Tab-separated table of C-alpha atoms in Angstrom:
chain	number	residue	atom	x	y	z
U	1	MET	CA	92.325	149.810	164.812
U	2	ALA	CA	90.773	147.773	167.600
U	3	LYS	CA	92.510	147.218	171.123
U	4	VAL	CA	93.257	144.085	172.667
U	5	ARG	CA	90.283	143.861	175.342
U	6	GLU	CA	87.348	144.856	172.168
U	7	ILE	CA	89.075	141.985	170.258
U	8	GLU	CA	88.454	139.617	172.949
U	9	ARG	CA	85.503	140.809	174.475
U	10	PHE	CA	84.232	140.134	170.552
U	11	LEU	CA	85.193	136.751	170.679
U	12	TYR	CA	83.654	136.283	173.952
U	13	ASP	CA	80.611	137.056	172.450
U	14	TRP	CA	80.397	134.644	170.193
U	15	ALA	CA	82.452	131.513	171.945
U	16	PRO	CA	81.219	132.590	176.070
U	17	LYS	CA	83.850	131.674	178.688
U	18	GLU	CA	81.109	130.021	180.278
U	19	LEU	CA	81.142	127.118	177.656
U	20	ALA	CA	84.432	125.863	178.870
U	21	VAL	CA	84.905	123.148	180.136
U	22	SER	CA	86.272	123.571	183.690
U	23	TRP	CA	90.079	122.717	183.379
U	24	ASP	CA	90.873	125.107	180.883
U	25	ASN	CA	92.385	128.614	180.065
U	26	VAL	CA	91.082	130.723	178.264
U	27	GLY	CA	91.055	134.250	176.974
U	28	LEU	CA	94.037	137.093	177.056
U	29	LEU	CA	96.512	134.734	178.717
U	30	VAL	CA	99.683	136.913	177.728
U	31	GLY	CA	99.281	140.853	177.097
U	32	ASP	CA	97.740	144.417	177.958
U	33	PRO	CA	94.008	144.684	177.553
U	34	GLU	CA	94.775	148.253	176.370
U	35	GLU	CA	97.565	147.527	173.636
U	36	THR	CA	96.480	148.781	170.424
U	37	VAL	CA	96.359	146.512	167.391
U	38	GLN	CA	96.914	147.065	163.909
U	39	THR	CA	97.902	143.207	163.259
U	40	VAL	CA	96.208	139.509	164.349
U	41	LEU	CA	97.768	136.552	163.526
U	42	VAL	CA	95.671	133.163	163.734
U	43	ALA	CA	96.341	130.062	164.273
U	44	LEU	CA	96.037	126.908	165.521
U	45	ASP	CA	98.820	126.422	168.309
U	46	ILE	CA	100.964	128.972	169.607
U	47	THR	CA	104.601	127.681	168.718
U	48	GLN	CA	107.684	128.866	168.839
U	49	GLY	CA	107.458	129.086	164.636
U	50	VAL	CA	104.331	131.014	164.768
U	51	VAL	CA	105.492	133.654	167.604
U	52	GLU	CA	108.394	134.049	165.085
U	53	GLU	CA	105.779	134.507	162.124
U	54	ALA	CA	104.249	137.489	164.360
U	55	VAL	CA	107.398	138.927	164.692
U	56	GLN	CA	108.096	139.364	160.923
U	57	LEU	CA	104.640	140.555	160.771
U	58	GLY	CA	104.319	143.187	163.281
U	59	ALA	CA	101.332	141.851	165.024
U	60	GLU	CA	100.360	142.837	168.067
U	61	LEU	CA	98.261	139.971	168.895
U	62	ILE	CA	98.400	136.383	168.301
U	63	VAL	CA	94.595	134.787	168.695
U	64	ALA	CA	94.922	131.316	168.830
U	65	HIS	CA	92.023	127.984	169.736
U	66	HIS	CA	95.228	126.380	171.857
U	67	PRO	CA	96.258	128.334	175.254
U	68	VAL	CA	99.417	129.238	175.387
U	69	MET	CA	99.681	128.010	178.209
U	70	ASN	CA	97.357	125.861	179.976
U	71	CYS	CA	98.253	125.012	183.385
U	72	ALA	CA	96.250	121.699	183.828
U	73	TRP	CA	98.707	120.083	181.415
U	74	HIS	CA	101.816	122.353	181.889
U	75	PRO	CA	101.985	123.700	185.263
U	76	VAL	CA	104.034	127.092	184.893
U	77	GLN	CA	106.740	127.206	187.733
U	78	THR	CA	109.860	129.320	185.899
U	79	LEU	CA	110.536	131.487	183.245
U	80	ARG	CA	113.147	130.348	181.529
U	81	GLU	CA	114.809	130.796	178.007
U	82	ASP	CA	116.008	127.230	177.833
U	83	ASP	CA	112.679	125.904	178.067
U	84	PRO	CA	110.246	125.739	175.224
U	85	LEU	CA	107.202	127.241	176.957
U	86	GLY	CA	109.131	129.670	178.764
U	87	LYS	CA	111.109	130.883	175.561
U	88	LYS	CA	107.712	131.462	173.617
U	89	LEU	CA	106.150	133.835	176.929
U	90	ARG	CA	109.313	135.556	177.198
U	91	THR	CA	109.320	136.086	173.478
U	92	LEU	CA	105.836	137.515	173.216
U	93	VAL	CA	106.575	139.949	176.290
U	94	ARG	CA	109.897	141.441	174.847
U	95	GLU	CA	108.644	141.831	171.262
U	96	ASN	CA	104.539	143.022	173.513
U	97	ILE	CA	102.891	140.594	171.507
U	98	SER	CA	99.307	139.869	172.872
U	99	ALA	CA	98.382	136.442	172.550
U	100	ILE	CA	94.429	135.193	173.190
U	101	CYS	CA	93.134	132.042	173.261
U	102	MET	CA	89.508	130.389	172.644
U	103	HIS	CA	89.589	126.633	173.441
U	104	THR	CA	86.810	124.397	174.609
U	105	ASN	CA	84.289	127.277	174.352
U	106	LEU	CA	85.057	127.732	170.819
U	107	ASP	CA	84.479	123.865	170.253
U	108	ALA	CA	80.944	124.270	171.977
U	109	ALA	CA	80.057	127.844	170.257
U	110	GLU	CA	77.498	127.395	167.588
U	111	GLY	CA	79.848	128.962	164.114
U	112	GLY	CA	82.624	127.529	166.207
U	113	VAL	CA	85.038	124.142	165.569
U	114	ASN	CA	82.881	121.399	165.549
U	115	ASP	CA	79.829	123.221	163.908
U	116	VAL	CA	82.486	124.620	160.840
U	117	LEU	CA	83.720	120.783	161.075
U	118	ALA	CA	79.972	119.317	160.142
U	119	GLU	CA	79.569	121.828	157.493
U	120	LYS	CA	83.054	120.638	155.822
U	121	LEU	CA	82.670	117.249	156.085
U	122	GLY	CA	78.997	117.276	154.266
U	123	LEU	CA	76.905	117.209	157.686
U	124	THR	CA	73.120	118.443	157.333
U	125	ASP	CA	70.444	118.402	159.774
U	126	VAL	CA	73.250	119.198	162.642
U	127	LEU	CA	72.651	118.603	166.003
U	128	PRO	CA	75.257	118.883	169.160
U	129	LEU	CA	77.024	115.668	170.696
U	130	GLY	CA	77.534	116.104	173.838
U	131	GLU	CA	75.941	117.589	176.735
U	132	ASP	CA	78.015	120.185	177.399
U	133	GLY	CA	77.739	121.358	173.952
U	134	ILE	CA	80.898	119.797	172.215
U	135	GLY	CA	80.919	117.469	168.739
U	136	ARG	CA	77.926	117.078	166.427
U	137	ILE	CA	76.484	114.533	164.546
U	138	GLY	CA	74.321	115.371	161.042
U	139	ALA	CA	73.522	113.307	158.009
U	140	LEU	CA	75.068	113.147	154.734
U	141	LYS	CA	72.235	113.803	152.018
U	142	GLU	CA	73.771	110.338	150.214
U	143	GLU	CA	74.703	107.278	151.529
U	144	LYS	CA	79.087	106.403	151.133
U	145	SER	CA	80.731	103.196	151.942
U	146	LEU	CA	83.049	103.511	154.406
U	147	ALA	CA	86.129	103.697	152.334
U	148	GLU	CA	83.970	106.387	150.204
U	149	TYR	CA	83.433	108.483	153.182
U	150	THR	CA	86.953	108.676	154.758
U	151	SER	CA	88.738	109.595	150.980
U	152	CYS	CA	86.233	112.712	151.673
U	153	VAL	CA	87.044	113.287	154.911
U	154	VAL	CA	91.149	113.207	153.703
U	155	LYS	CA	90.753	115.421	151.218
U	156	SER	CA	88.492	117.520	152.267
U	157	LEU	CA	90.435	118.783	156.049
U	158	GLY	CA	93.917	117.932	153.689
U	159	CYS	CA	95.001	115.110	156.206
U	160	ASN	CA	98.004	113.424	155.724
U	161	GLY	CA	96.410	110.087	156.274
U	162	ALA	CA	93.808	108.783	158.748
U	163	HIS	CA	93.457	105.549	161.011
U	164	VAL	CA	90.186	103.559	160.348
U	165	ARG	CA	87.977	100.966	162.531
U	166	ASP	CA	85.477	99.135	160.430
U	167	GLY	CA	82.326	98.910	162.292
U	168	GLY	CA	80.485	97.309	159.498
U	169	LYS	CA	77.949	99.947	158.511
U	170	THR	CA	77.775	102.154	155.561
U	171	VAL	CA	78.372	106.266	156.477
U	172	HIS	CA	74.959	107.814	156.773
U	173	LEU	CA	74.376	109.194	160.253
U	174	VAL	CA	77.679	110.760	161.049
U	175	ALA	CA	79.398	112.303	165.100
U	176	VAL	CA	82.438	114.956	164.571
U	177	GLY	CA	84.487	115.792	166.797
U	178	GLY	CA	87.311	118.190	167.054
U	179	GLY	CA	90.648	117.184	168.190
U	180	ALA	CA	90.342	114.257	171.084
U	181	CYS	CA	86.909	113.534	171.751
U	182	GLY	CA	87.023	109.691	171.764
U	183	SER	CA	85.274	110.132	175.135
U	184	TYR	CA	82.330	111.002	173.055
U	185	ILE	CA	82.361	107.254	170.934
U	186	ALA	CA	79.387	106.296	173.806
U	187	ALA	CA	77.934	109.183	172.806
U	188	ALA	CA	77.381	108.858	169.432
U	189	LYS	CA	76.724	105.039	169.518
U	190	ALA	CA	73.806	106.267	171.796
U	191	LYS	CA	72.249	108.424	169.187
U	192	GLY	CA	72.518	106.174	166.736
U	193	CYS	CA	75.401	107.052	164.246
U	194	ASP	CA	77.045	104.905	162.351
U	195	THR	CA	80.368	106.875	161.873
U	196	PHE	CA	82.411	109.078	164.230
U	197	VAL	CA	84.886	111.186	162.782
U	198	THR	CA	87.760	112.801	165.603
U	199	SER	CA	91.349	112.353	166.872
U	200	ASP	CA	93.703	111.246	169.033
U	201	LEU	CA	92.393	107.654	169.513
U	202	LYS	CA	93.328	104.968	171.852
U	203	TYR	CA	94.288	101.543	170.957
U	204	ASN	CA	91.485	100.437	172.488
U	205	ASP	CA	89.085	102.818	171.045
U	206	PHE	CA	89.999	100.785	168.199
U	207	LEU	CA	89.983	97.750	169.541
U	208	ASP	CA	86.883	97.467	172.007
U	209	THR	CA	84.306	99.323	169.535
U	210	GLU	CA	82.168	97.780	168.217
U	211	GLY	CA	78.932	98.955	165.803
U	212	LEU	CA	80.861	102.522	164.894
U	213	ASN	CA	82.599	103.394	162.094
U	214	LEU	CA	85.871	105.375	163.711
U	215	ILE	CA	87.653	107.815	161.511
U	216	ASP	CA	90.723	109.258	163.420
U	217	ALA	CA	91.588	112.385	160.877
U	218	GLY	CA	94.293	113.937	163.195
U	219	HIS	CA	94.009	116.662	165.622
U	220	PHE	CA	96.015	119.144	163.899
U	221	PRO	CA	93.307	119.569	160.260
U	222	THR	CA	90.065	118.423	162.461
U	223	GLU	CA	90.725	121.150	164.303
U	224	ASN	CA	91.929	123.974	162.102
U	225	VAL	CA	88.929	124.356	159.863
U	226	ILE	CA	88.406	127.426	162.327
U	227	CYS	CA	91.300	129.606	161.889
U	228	PRO	CA	90.343	130.760	158.724
U	229	VAL	CA	86.372	131.593	160.151
U	230	ILE	CA	88.503	133.121	163.193
U	231	ALA	CA	90.235	135.191	160.515
U	232	GLU	CA	87.130	136.184	158.362
U	233	ARG	CA	84.602	137.213	161.880
U	234	LEU	CA	87.510	139.341	162.884
U	235	ARG	CA	87.664	141.016	159.443
U	236	GLU	CA	84.234	141.854	159.543
U	237	ALA	CA	83.789	143.024	162.903
U	238	PHE	CA	87.279	145.203	163.242
U	239	PRO	CA	87.677	146.063	158.733
U	240	GLY	CA	90.491	148.656	160.011
U	241	LEU	CA	92.702	145.128	161.311
U	242	LYS	CA	94.920	143.205	158.894
U	243	LEU	CA	94.249	139.666	159.395
U	244	VAL	CA	96.826	136.885	158.436
U	245	VAL	CA	96.162	133.087	159.080
U	246	SER	CA	99.575	131.632	160.288
U	247	ALA	CA	101.152	129.805	156.568
U	248	SER	CA	104.099	128.410	159.062
U	249	HIS	CA	101.754	125.997	161.360
U	250	LYS	CA	101.149	122.893	159.839
U	251	GLU	CA	100.277	119.094	160.541
U	252	ALA	CA	103.394	118.069	162.206
U	253	MET	CA	102.193	114.196	161.778
U	254	GLU	CA	103.587	112.096	158.801
U	255	TYR	CA	102.163	109.050	157.259
U	256	TYR	CA	105.072	106.598	156.138
U	257	MET	CA	104.178	103.933	153.872
U	258	SER	CA	106.952	101.326	152.831
């Protein structure tokens, strides 16, 4: 067994708070630091379904990537049962379930989201993409066509599909950015990459980007790769804990083909 504060401290040792961008909200966001933990549920997002899954498991703690509340996106002004965020927070408090969230600090950390994503996508000689440590650049052992590599991305990440922009190049030097990293397109081009794998790209990103292949593989697939790694690290650090990766939280986006 361990206390919530011990688990937060371990996660901060891996992904220091100082790595988080200024608008982010990370760490223990709900709960008592002194609470004893026997069961931990790991998930990308703390959805209502994930909260209910934690209740069914008897978990005292959820460790997630995305903050359960981020005041830069959704200012918390009320705590109402008829508001989705309010309902989640009320359930967590009512059921005495703590929530620790490691977001952009885990994106930037060594061995974090982007290192795991680069490994899953077959990259070697991996280096940071952005000056803030977010994103990675690496090389494939063998060049592939864009179609071949997109197929590898979809299979490796379990995507339901992908949006692709053909920049007219074969794939060898690849930039990756877990989650919404469209703002790093210029950095990928400046560092000589031929391909950028990320998510949540805008129409103008596809329209205006030249000389760089773009693969939008989806927010969930490009970041959910970190959940089994979080669970394994916690399992090794706290052998007495029961670690469960969420089975209820899945990709929300489907692709319809006529």
